Coordinates of C-alpha atoms and ligand atoms in Angstrom, one line a residue:
X1 CA 13.9 -10.7 24.9
X2 CA 14.0 -7.6 27.1
X3 CA 15.0 -4.4 25.3
X4 CA 16.4 -1.1 26.4
X5 CA 14.1 1.8 25.4
X6 CA 15.0 2.9 21.8
X7 CA 16.9 6.1 22.7
X8 CA 19.0 4.1 25.3
X9 CA 20.2 1.5 22.8
X10 CA 23.9 1.9 22.1
X11 CA 23.4 1.8 18.3
X12 CA 20.7 4.5 18.5
X13 CA 23.0 6.7 20.5
X14 CA 25.9 6.0 18.1
X15 CA 23.7 6.7 15.1
X16 CA 22.6 10.0 16.6
X17 CA 26.2 11.1 17.0
X18 CA 27.2 9.8 13.6
X19 CA 24.3 11.6 11.9
X20 CA 25.8 14.9 13.1
X21 CA 28.9 14.3 11.0
X22 CA 27.0 12.7 8.0
X23 CA 24.8 15.8 7.7
X24 CA 27.9 17.8 6.8
X25 CA 28.8 15.5 4.0
X26 CA 27.8 15.4 0.4
X27 CA 27.1 12.4 -1.9
X28 CA 29.4 14.0 -4.4
X29 CA 32.3 13.7 -2.0
X30 CA 31.2 10.3 -0.7
X31 CA 31.3 8.9 -4.2
X32 CA 34.5 10.7 -4.9
X33 CA 36.2 9.1 -1.9
X34 CA 34.6 5.7 -2.6
X35 CA 34.2 5.4 -6.4
X36 CA 33.1 1.8 -6.4
X37 CA 30.3 2.2 -3.9
X38 CA 27.8 1.8 -6.7
X39 CA 29.0 -1.7 -7.3
X40 CA 29.2 -2.5 -3.6
X41 CA 26.1 -0.9 -2.0
X42 CA 23.6 -3.0 -3.9
X43 CA 21.8 -6.2 -3.3
X44 CA 20.3 -8.8 -5.6
X45 CA 17.4 -10.8 -4.1
X46 CA 14.2 -12.5 -5.3
X47 CA 14.9 -11.1 -8.8
X48 CA 15.3 -7.5 -7.7
X49 CA 18.4 -5.4 -8.1
X50 CA 18.4 -2.9 -5.2
X51 CA 20.9 0.0 -5.5
X52 CA 21.1 1.9 -2.3
X53 CA 24.4 3.6 -2.9
X54 CA 22.8 7.0 -3.4
X55 CA 21.8 7.2 0.3
X56 CA 23.8 9.5 2.6
X57 CA 25.4 6.5 4.3
X58 CA 28.8 5.0 4.8
X59 CA 29.9 1.5 5.8
X60 CA 29.8 2.8 9.4
X61 CA 26.2 4.0 9.0
X62 CA 25.2 0.6 7.6
X63 CA 27.0 -1.3 10.3
X64 CA 25.3 0.9 13.0
X65 CA 21.9 0.4 11.4
X66 CA 22.3 -3.3 11.4
X67 CA 23.4 -3.2 15.0
X68 CA 20.3 -1.2 15.8
X69 CA 18.2 -4.0 14.1
X70 CA 19.9 -6.6 16.2
X71 CA 19.5 -4.6 19.5
X72 CA 15.9 -4.0 18.6
X73 CA 15.2 -7.8 18.2
X74 CA 14.1 -7.6 14.5
X75 CA 15.0 -11.2 13.8
X76 CA 13.3 -12.5 17.0
X77 CA 10.1 -10.5 16.3
X78 CA 10.1 -11.6 12.7
X79 CA 10.4 -15.2 13.9
X80 CA 7.6 -14.6 16.4
X81 CA 5.4 -13.3 13.5
X82 CA 6.1 -16.3 11.3
X83 CA 5.3 -18.6 14.3
X84 CA 1.9 -17.1 14.7
X85 CA 2.5 -15.4 18.1
X86 CA 0.1 -12.6 19.0
X87 CA 2.5 -9.8 18.1
X88 CA -0.5 -7.5 17.5
X89 CA -0.7 -6.8 21.2
X90 CA -3.3 -4.1 21.3
X91 CA -5.8 -6.4 19.5
X92 CA -4.3 -9.6 21.0
X93 CA -4.0 -11.2 17.5
X94 CA -1.5 -13.2 15.5
X95 CA -0.2 -11.4 12.4
X96 CA -0.1 -14.1 9.7
X97 CA -0.5 -12.6 6.3
X98 CA 2.6 -14.7 5.5
X99 CA 0.4 -17.8 5.9
X100 CA -1.8 -16.6 3.0
X101 CA 1.0 -17.4 0.6
X102 CA 2.5 -20.5 2.2
X103 CA 2.5 -23.7 0.0
X104 CA -0.2 -26.2 0.8
X105 CA 2.4 -28.7 2.1
X106 CA 3.6 -26.5 4.9
X107 CA 1.2 -26.8 7.8
X108 CA 1.2 -24.0 10.4
X109 CA -0.8 -24.5 13.6
X110 CA -1.9 -21.4 15.3
X111 CA -4.1 -21.5 18.4
X112 CA -4.7 -25.2 17.6
X113 CA -5.8 -24.7 13.9
X114 CA -3.8 -25.4 10.7
X115 CA -4.2 -22.0 9.1
X116 CA -2.4 -23.1 5.9
X117 CA -5.0 -25.8 5.3
X118 CA -7.8 -23.2 5.8
X119 CA -6.1 -20.8 3.4
X120 CA -5.9 -23.5 0.7
X121 CA -9.5 -24.6 1.3
X122 CA -10.6 -21.0 0.6
X123 CA -8.2 -20.6 -2.4
X124 CA -9.8 -23.7 -3.9
X125 CA -13.3 -22.2 -3.6
X126 CA -12.1 -18.9 -5.0
X127 CA -10.5 -20.7 -8.0
X128 CA -13.7 -22.6 -8.7
X129 CA -15.8 -19.5 -8.5
X130 CA -13.3 -17.4 -10.6
X131 CA -13.3 -20.0 -13.3
X132 CA -17.0 -20.2 -13.3
X133 CA -17.2 -16.4 -13.8
X134 CA -14.4 -16.3 -16.4
X135 CA -15.9 -19.1 -18.4
X136 CA -19.4 -17.7 -18.4
X137 CA -20.7 -20.7 -16.5
X138 CA -21.8 -18.5 -13.6
X139 CA -25.0 -16.8 -14.9
X140 CA -26.9 -13.8 -13.6
X141 CA -30.5 -14.0 -12.5
X142 CA -31.8 -13.7 -16.1
X143 CA -29.4 -16.3 -17.5
X144 CA -26.8 -14.0 -19.0
X145 CA -23.1 -14.6 -18.3
X146 CA -21.3 -12.1 -16.0
X147 CA -19.4 -9.4 -17.9
X148 CA -18.8 -6.8 -15.2
X149 CA -17.3 -7.3 -11.7
X150 CA -17.7 -4.5 -9.2
X151 CA -15.7 -4.8 -6.0
X152 CA -17.3 -2.8 -3.2
X153 CA -15.0 -2.1 -0.2
X154 CA -12.7 0.5 1.3
X155 CA -9.2 0.8 2.7
X156 CA -7.5 -2.6 2.6
X157 CA -10.7 -4.1 1.1
X158 CA -10.3 -1.7 -1.9
X159 CA -6.8 -0.5 -2.3
X160 CA -5.2 -3.9 -2.7
X161 CA -7.8 -5.1 -5.2
X162 CA -7.7 -2.0 -7.3
X163 CA -3.9 -1.7 -7.2
X164 CA -3.5 -5.3 -8.1
X165 CA -6.1 -5.1 -10.9
X166 CA -4.4 -2.1 -12.4
X167 CA -0.9 -3.5 -12.0
X168 CA -1.9 -6.8 -13.6
X169 CA -4.3 -5.6 -16.2
X170 CA -2.0 -6.9 -18.9
X171 CA -2.8 -10.4 -17.6
X172 CA -6.5 -9.8 -17.2
X173 CA -9.4 -11.4 -19.2
X174 CA -10.2 -8.3 -21.3
X175 CA -13.8 -9.3 -22.0
X176 CA -14.6 -8.7 -18.4
X177 CA -14.9 -5.1 -17.0
X178 CA -13.7 -4.4 -13.5
X179 CA -14.8 -1.5 -11.3
X180 CA -14.0 -0.6 -7.7
X181 CA -16.4 1.4 -5.5
X182 CA -15.0 2.6 -2.2
X183 CA -16.1 6.2 -1.5
X184 CA -19.4 6.8 0.3
X185 CA -19.8 9.7 -2.0
X186 CA -22.6 8.4 -4.2
X187 CA -20.8 9.7 -7.3
X188 CA -18.4 6.8 -6.9
X189 CA -21.2 4.2 -7.2
X190 CA -23.3 6.0 -9.7
X191 CA -20.4 6.6 -12.1
X192 CA -19.1 3.0 -11.7
X193 CA -22.4 1.4 -12.7
X194 CA -23.9 4.0 -15.1
X195 CA -22.8 2.1 -18.3
X196 CA -23.2 -1.4 -16.9
X197 CA -26.0 -3.9 -17.5
X198 CA -27.3 -5.1 -14.2
X199 CA -28.1 -8.5 -15.7
X200 CA -24.4 -9.0 -16.4
X201 CA -23.0 -7.5 -13.2
X202 CA -21.6 -9.2 -10.2
X203 CA -20.9 -7.3 -7.0
X204 CA -18.2 -8.5 -4.6
X205 CA -18.9 -7.0 -1.2
X206 CA -15.5 -7.0 0.5
X207 CA -15.3 -6.1 4.1
X208 CA -13.3 -7.8 6.9
X209 CA -15.7 -6.7 9.5
X210 CA -18.8 -6.3 7.4
X211 CA -19.5 -3.3 9.6
X212 CA -17.9 -0.5 7.7
X213 CA -20.4 2.3 7.0
X214 CA -19.1 3.3 3.6
X215 CA -19.1 -0.3 2.3
X216 CA -22.5 -1.1 3.7
X217 CA -24.0 2.1 2.3
X218 CA -22.6 1.3 -1.1
X219 CA -23.6 -2.4 -0.9
X220 CA -27.2 -1.4 0.0
X221 CA -27.3 0.9 -3.0
X222 CA -25.9 -1.9 -5.2
X223 CA -28.5 -4.3 -4.0
X224 CA -31.3 -1.7 -4.7
X225 CA -29.8 -1.2 -8.2
X226 CA -29.9 -4.9 -8.9
X227 CA -33.3 -5.5 -7.4
X228 CA -34.9 -2.5 -9.0
X229 CA -33.6 -3.4 -12.4
X230 CA -34.3 -7.1 -12.2
X231 CA -37.5 -6.7 -10.2
X232 CA -36.8 -9.7 -8.1
X233 CA -35.3 -10.0 -4.6
X234 CA -34.0 -13.4 -5.5
X235 CA -31.6 -11.8 -8.0
X236 CA -29.3 -11.0 -5.1
X237 CA -28.2 -14.7 -4.9
X238 CA -26.6 -14.5 -8.4
X239 CA -25.3 -11.0 -8.4
X240 CA -23.7 -10.7 -4.9
X241 CA -20.9 -12.5 -3.2
X242 CA -19.2 -11.5 0.0
X243 CA -15.6 -11.6 1.3
X244 CA -15.5 -11.2 5.0
X245 CA -14.5 -12.7 8.4
X246 CA -18.0 -12.1 9.7
X247 CA -20.5 -14.7 8.4
X248 CA -23.3 -13.4 10.7
X249 CA -23.3 -9.9 9.4
X250 CA -23.0 -11.2 5.8
X251 CA -26.2 -13.2 6.4
X252 CA -27.9 -10.3 8.1
X253 CA -27.2 -8.2 5.0
X254 CA -28.9 -10.8 2.9
X255 CA -26.1 -12.6 1.2
X256 CA -26.2 -16.3 1.4
X257 CA -23.1 -17.5 3.3
X258 CA -22.6 -20.2 0.7
X259 CA -21.6 -17.2 -1.5
X260 CA -19.2 -15.9 1.1
X261 CA -15.4 -16.3 0.9
X262 CA -13.8 -16.2 4.3
X263 CA -10.6 -14.9 5.8
X264 CA -9.5 -14.6 9.4
X265 CA -8.8 -12.0 12.1
X266 CA -5.1 -12.7 11.8
X267 CA -5.1 -11.0 8.4
X268 CA -4.9 -7.2 8.7
X269 CA -7.0 -5.2 6.2
X270 CA -4.0 -3.6 4.7
X271 CA -2.2 -7.0 4.5
X272 CA -5.1 -8.8 2.8
X273 CA -4.9 -8.4 -1.0
X274 CA -3.8 -12.0 -1.4
X275 CA -6.5 -13.4 0.8
X276 CA -10.1 -13.8 -0.4
X277 CA -10.1 -10.0 -0.6
X278 CA -8.2 -10.7 -3.9
X279 CA -11.2 -12.4 -5.4
X280 CA -11.6 -9.7 -8.0
X281 CA -7.9 -10.0 -8.8
X282 CA -8.3 -13.8 -9.2
X283 CA -11.3 -13.4 -11.5
X284 CA -9.3 -10.9 -13.6
X285 CA -6.0 -12.7 -14.0
X286 CA -7.1 -16.3 -13.4
X287 CA -6.2 -18.8 -10.6
X288 CA -2.9 -19.7 -12.2
X289 CA -1.6 -16.1 -12.3
X290 CA -3.0 -15.6 -8.8
X291 CA -0.9 -18.5 -7.7
X292 CA 2.2 -17.0 -9.3
X293 CA 1.5 -13.8 -7.4
X294 CA 1.3 -15.8 -4.1
X295 CA 4.6 -17.5 -5.0
X296 CA 6.2 -14.1 -5.4
X297 CA 5.0 -13.0 -2.0
X298 CA 6.3 -16.2 -0.5
X299 CA 9.7 -15.9 -2.2
X300 CA 10.1 -12.6 -0.5
X301 CA 8.9 -14.0 2.8
X302 CA 11.4 -16.8 2.6
X303 CA 14.2 -14.3 1.8
X304 CA 13.1 -12.0 4.7
X305 CA 13.0 -15.0 7.0
X306 CA 16.4 -16.5 6.1
X307 CA 18.8 -14.0 4.6
X308 CA 21.4 -12.5 7.0
X309 CA 20.3 -9.0 8.0
X310 CA 23.0 -7.3 6.0
X311 CA 21.8 -9.1 2.8
X312 CA 18.2 -8.8 3.6
X313 CA 16.3 -6.6 1.2
X314 CA 13.3 -5.6 3.4
X315 CA 15.7 -5.1 6.4
X316 CA 17.9 -2.7 4.4
X317 CA 14.9 -0.9 2.8
X318 CA 13.4 -0.4 6.2
X319 CA 16.6 0.6 8.0
X320 CA 17.4 3.2 5.3
X321 CA 14.0 4.7 5.5
X322 CA 14.4 4.9 9.3
X323 CA 17.9 6.5 8.9
X324 CA 16.5 9.1 6.5
X325 CA 13.5 9.9 8.8
X326 CA 14.8 9.7 12.3
X327 CA 18.5 10.7 11.9
X328 CA 18.6 12.9 8.8
X329 CA 15.1 14.4 9.6
X330 CA 13.4 13.9 6.2
X331 CA 9.7 13.8 6.9
X332 CA 8.4 12.0 3.8
X333 CA 9.3 9.2 1.4
X334 CA 8.4 9.4 -2.3
X335 CA 7.6 6.2 -4.1
X336 CA 7.8 6.6 -7.9
X337 CA 7.0 3.6 -10.0
X338 CA 8.2 4.1 -13.5
X339 CA 5.4 1.9 -14.9
X340 CA 2.0 3.1 -15.7
X341 CA 0.4 -0.2 -14.6
X342 CA 1.6 0.6 -11.0
X343 CA -0.1 3.9 -10.9
X344 CA -2.2 2.9 -7.8
X345 CA 0.9 1.5 -6.0
X346 CA 1.6 4.8 -4.1
X347 CA -2.0 4.9 -2.8
X348 CA -1.8 1.3 -1.8
X349 CA 1.5 1.9 0.0
X350 CA 0.1 4.9 1.8
X351 CA -2.3 2.7 3.7
X352 CA 0.3 -0.1 4.2
X353 CA 2.9 2.3 5.6
X354 CA 1.0 5.0 7.3
X355 CA -1.9 3.0 8.9
X356 CA 0.8 0.6 10.1
X357 CA 3.4 3.0 11.4
X358 CA 1.6 6.2 12.1
X359 CA 1.6 5.6 15.9
X360 CA 2.7 7.6 18.9
X361 CA 2.8 5.0 21.6
X362 CA 5.0 2.0 22.1
X363 CA 3.7 -1.5 22.5
X364 CA 3.6 -1.0 26.3
X365 CA 1.7 2.3 26.0
X366 CA 4.5 4.8 26.5
X367 CA 4.5 8.0 24.4
X368 CA 7.4 7.8 22.0
X369 CA 10.2 10.3 22.2
X370 CA 11.3 9.9 18.5
X371 CA 9.7 10.1 15.1
X372 CA 7.8 7.1 13.8
X373 CA 6.2 6.6 10.4
X374 CA 7.1 9.0 7.7
X375 CA 4.5 10.2 5.2
X376 CA 4.6 8.1 2.0
X377 CA 3.4 9.5 -1.3
X378 CA 4.1 9.3 -5.0
X379 CA 3.0 9.2 -8.6
X380 CA 4.1 7.2 -11.5
X381 CA 7.0 8.5 -13.6
X382 CA 7.5 10.4 -15.7
X383 CA 4.3 12.3 -14.9
X384 CA 5.6 13.4 -11.4
X385 CA 8.6 14.9 -13.1
X386 CA 6.4 17.5 -14.7
X387 CA 4.6 18.5 -11.5
X388 CA 6.3 18.1 -8.1
X389 CA 9.9 17.0 -8.9
X390 CA 10.9 20.7 -8.9
X391 CA 10.4 20.7 -5.1
X392 CA 12.3 17.4 -4.8
X393 CA 15.3 18.8 -6.7
X394 CA 15.4 22.4 -5.4
X395 CA 12.9 22.7 -2.5
X396 CA 13.9 23.2 1.1
X397 CA 12.4 19.8 2.1
X398 CA 14.4 16.8 1.2
X399 CA 12.4 13.8 -0.1
X400 CA 14.1 10.4 -0.2
X401 CA 12.8 8.6 -3.3
X402 CA 12.3 4.9 -4.0
X403 CA 12.4 4.5 -7.8
X404 CA 10.8 1.3 -9.1
X405 CA 11.7 0.2 -12.6
X406 CA 11.6 -2.7 -15.1
X407 CA 14.1 -3.6 -17.8
X408 CA 11.4 -4.7 -20.2
X409 CA 8.1 -3.2 -21.0
X410 CA 4.9 -5.2 -21.2
X411 CA 4.0 -3.0 -24.2
X412 CA 7.2 -2.5 -26.1
X413 CA 6.7 0.3 -28.6
X414 CA 9.5 2.2 -30.4
X415 CA 11.8 4.0 -28.1
X416 CA 9.3 4.5 -25.3
X417 CA 10.8 2.2 -22.7
X418 CA 14.4 3.4 -23.0
X419 CA 13.2 6.9 -22.7
X420 CA 11.2 6.0 -19.7
X421 CA 14.0 4.2 -17.9
X422 CA 16.6 6.8 -18.9
X423 CA 14.5 9.2 -16.7
X424 CA 14.8 6.9 -13.6
X425 CA 18.6 6.8 -13.8
X426 CA 18.8 10.5 -14.7
X427 CA 16.6 11.6 -11.8
X428 CA 18.5 9.5 -9.3
X429 CA 21.8 11.0 -10.7
X430 CA 20.5 14.5 -10.6
X431 CA 19.1 14.2 -7.1
X432 CA 22.4 12.8 -5.7
X433 CA 24.9 15.0 -7.5
X434 CA 23.0 18.0 -8.7
X435 CA 24.8 20.7 -10.6
X436 CA 27.4 23.2 -9.2
X437 CA 28.0 26.9 -9.9
X438 CA 31.3 25.9 -11.5
X439 CA 29.6 23.4 -13.9
X440 CA 27.0 26.0 -14.9
X441 CA 29.7 28.6 -15.5
X442 CA 31.7 26.2 -17.6
X443 CA 28.5 25.6 -19.7
X444 CA 28.3 29.4 -20.2
X445 CA 25.2 30.1 -18.1
X446 CA 24.7 33.8 -17.4
X447 CA 25.7 34.9 -13.9
X448 CA 22.2 36.2 -13.2
X449 CA 20.6 32.8 -13.7
X450 CA 23.2 30.7 -12.0
X451 CA 21.7 30.8 -8.5
X452 CA 18.4 29.7 -9.9
X453 CA 19.9 26.8 -11.8
X454 CA 22.2 25.5 -9.2
X455 CA 21.1 22.0 -8.1
X456 CA 22.4 21.3 -4.6
X457 CA 22.1 17.5 -5.0
X458 CA 22.8 15.4 -1.9
X459 CA 19.2 14.0 -2.1
X460 CA 19.0 10.3 -1.4
X461 CA 17.3 7.7 -3.4
X462 CA 17.0 4.0 -3.9
X463 CA 16.5 2.2 -7.2
X464 CA 14.6 -1.1 -7.3
X465 CA 15.1 -2.7 -10.7
X466 CA 13.8 -6.0 -12.1
X467 CA 13.2 -7.6 -15.4
X468 CA 9.5 -7.3 -16.1
X469 CA 6.3 -6.7 -14.2
X470 CA 4.4 -10.0 -13.6
X471 CA 2.1 -11.4 -11.0
X472 CA 5.1 -13.0 -9.3
X473 CA 7.0 -9.8 -9.3
X474 CA 4.1 -7.8 -7.9
X475 CA 3.8 -10.3 -5.1
X476 CA 7.4 -9.9 -4.2
X477 CA 7.3 -6.1 -4.4
X478 CA 4.3 -5.9 -2.0
X479 CA 5.9 -8.3 0.4
X480 CA 9.1 -6.3 0.3
X481 CA 7.3 -3.2 1.5
X482 CA 5.2 -5.1 4.0
X483 CA 8.4 -6.4 5.7
X484 CA 10.2 -3.1 5.5
X485 CA 7.2 -1.6 7.4
X486 CA 7.6 -4.4 9.9
X487 CA 11.3 -3.7 10.4
X488 CA 10.7 0.0 11.0
X489 CA 7.8 -0.7 13.4
X490 CA 9.9 -3.2 15.3
X491 CA 12.7 -0.8 15.8
X492 CA 10.3 1.9 16.9
X493 CA 8.6 -0.6 19.3
X494 CA 5.1 0.2 18.0
X495 CA 2.2 -2.0 17.0
X496 CA 2.2 -1.9 13.2
X497 CA -0.9 -4.0 13.0
X498 CA -3.6 -2.0 14.8
X499 CA -5.3 1.2 13.7
X500 CA -7.1 2.8 16.6
X501 CA -6.5 6.2 15.2
X502 CA -9.3 5.8 12.6
X503 CA -12.0 5.1 15.2
X504 CA -12.7 8.5 16.7
X505 CA -13.6 10.1 13.4
X506 CA -16.0 7.2 12.6
X507 CA -17.7 7.6 16.0
X508 CA -18.1 11.3 15.6
X509 CA -19.6 11.0 12.1
X510 CA -22.2 8.5 13.3
X511 CA -23.3 11.2 15.9
X512 CA -23.3 13.9 13.2
X513 CA -25.3 12.0 10.5
X514 CA -28.7 12.6 12.1
X515 CA -27.8 16.2 12.9
X516 CA -27.4 17.0 9.2
X517 CA -31.0 16.4 8.1
X518 CA -32.7 19.7 7.8
X519 CA -35.8 18.8 9.9
X520 CA -33.6 17.6 12.7
X521 CA -33.8 19.7 15.8
X522 CA -31.4 18.1 18.2
X523 CA -29.4 20.4 20.3
X524 CA -26.0 20.7 18.8
X525 CA -23.4 20.2 21.5
X526 CA -20.1 20.2 19.6
X527 CA -17.6 23.0 19.7
X528 CA -18.7 26.3 18.2
X529 CA -16.9 25.7 14.9
X530 CA -18.5 22.3 14.3
X531 CA -22.0 23.5 15.5
X532 CA -21.8 26.4 13.0
X533 CA -20.6 24.3 10.2
X534 CA -23.5 21.9 10.7
X535 CA -26.0 24.8 10.8
X536 CA -24.6 26.4 7.7
X537 CA -24.6 23.1 5.9
X538 CA -28.3 22.6 6.8
X539 CA -29.3 26.0 5.5
X540 CA -27.3 25.6 2.2
X541 CA -29.0 22.2 1.7
X542 CA -32.4 23.9 1.8
X543 CA -31.6 26.4 -1.0
X544 CA -32.6 25.5 -4.6
X545 CA -30.2 24.3 -7.3
X546 CA -27.6 26.9 -8.2
X547 CA -27.6 26.7 -12.0
X548 CA -25.1 29.6 -12.3
X549 CA -22.4 27.4 -10.9
X550 CA -22.9 24.6 -13.4
Ligands
F6P601 O1 -10.9 2.4 8.9 C1 -9.8 1.7 8.6 C2 -10.0 0.3 8.3 O2 -10.4 -0.4 9.4 C3 -8.9 -0.3 7.5 O3 -7.9 -0.8 8.4 C4 -9.5 -1.4 6.7 O4 -8.7 -1.8 5.7 C5 -10.8 -0.6 6.3 O5 -11.1 0.2 7.4 C6 -11.9 -1.4 5.8 O6 -12.4 -2.3 6.8 P1 -13.3 -3.5 6.4 O7 -12.6 -4.4 5.5 O8 -13.6 -4.2 7.7 O9 -14.6 -2.9 5.8

């Protein structure tokens, strides 16, 4: 399918003109003119209730956005992804995280291999291993059962596992302790293991490439910690497993490849939490709950694949985010889960959205002439309300918000849950409709304070509501955001599946590492700022401990 460049598509041009008039409108008036829109601009799919009526959109906006999706070939590219075509063009790879959650009886041949059969072969190995750890059958080197599981990885090899563990803690085997080490800052490792017994600790070294400096540095320290305490190199066999696509490097590190769980180059790091990278999740919640999570992912995949665009949840979520960013000019999106278990979801979504769509060239290498990926950020409610919501309500930058809420708490306690959820609805209402001078005056507010208390409103939000957090629901939620990222990336015509932008910093740090040792005398040939920073760091390192600052 040959496409016009994005700014030349008729829907894009129509949306640009339409945005001019929409910017002069207010959600108060839009609701006044269309009082039933709250019952109309909503969608129910895969158990989710999606209210998008509080966006600055009309039926015309929505029709144009859907036209844009059609003119951008969203459905065709989606089908190409599901068929295993190499839609990751800059790395010449298929993009098949959807195959990770396909049922066993749905073969999918890619480049001559049934990838679904491979997925289920690895899932079976993961299940057997997870059960062995959970039951105490897998013993450490000295014969003690494993009580602590430490996932060592970074980026997609950390954020998915830690987010999923925290999200599904309620379903976890509580006798086991889970820790996640990602940062190359030694503090992360030292604090993670300081109260753990090495004899009862299993490390999962998670790295797609097995070449990531942070992970290998932490893994090396973990191996030394085990070998030093257990005084036997052979202990590695019982205390280390690897998750990777790279068997050679796993073996070179010293982990027996029989203790390696594989995945494939068609799984992007940030799309890997339900692959073997989810081994810690499976140990925590058990294979049955893990399967339920996969089913949730798959249900959203099927919906994305088959629902008409206008009733397609990821399509609508993606198009509305694009409308807010490209046409209304809002630079960020706030994701506010009103559930403490989802407290790492915003961090997870930051990698998913920004590593995917933070790109400035199109698939054919042209510099874009429009904005691509917005900044995603967030915190769980209601904590955020008592820190940055002030800016969201009255600041000069508008922040479209995705509220995520559940009708039932996993920990029902008194009035807590109704209080929590009342805040979701209240915040969305306040953002949209605000408070006028007239309303304040009618309430008897003093004239001097009225300008400070006026809430302009007209701030868009979505509400995603479902019954209860579960492994299935988490899977469907993650798949929803994955596909909404896909929709946006497809319209922008960028490669949402590569991440070249992270490479330069990595290369430069490898050059700088030897320059930081105090006895190093290599000629520094960076810019004057970097040279001076390095020199100053070296001289600070040589000074004694500064007890006054403790
Ligand atoms: O540096 C970015 C990145 O490549 C991410 O895309 C990836 O999730 C992370 O590093 C970790 O990579 P690996 O799993 O290969 O260690």
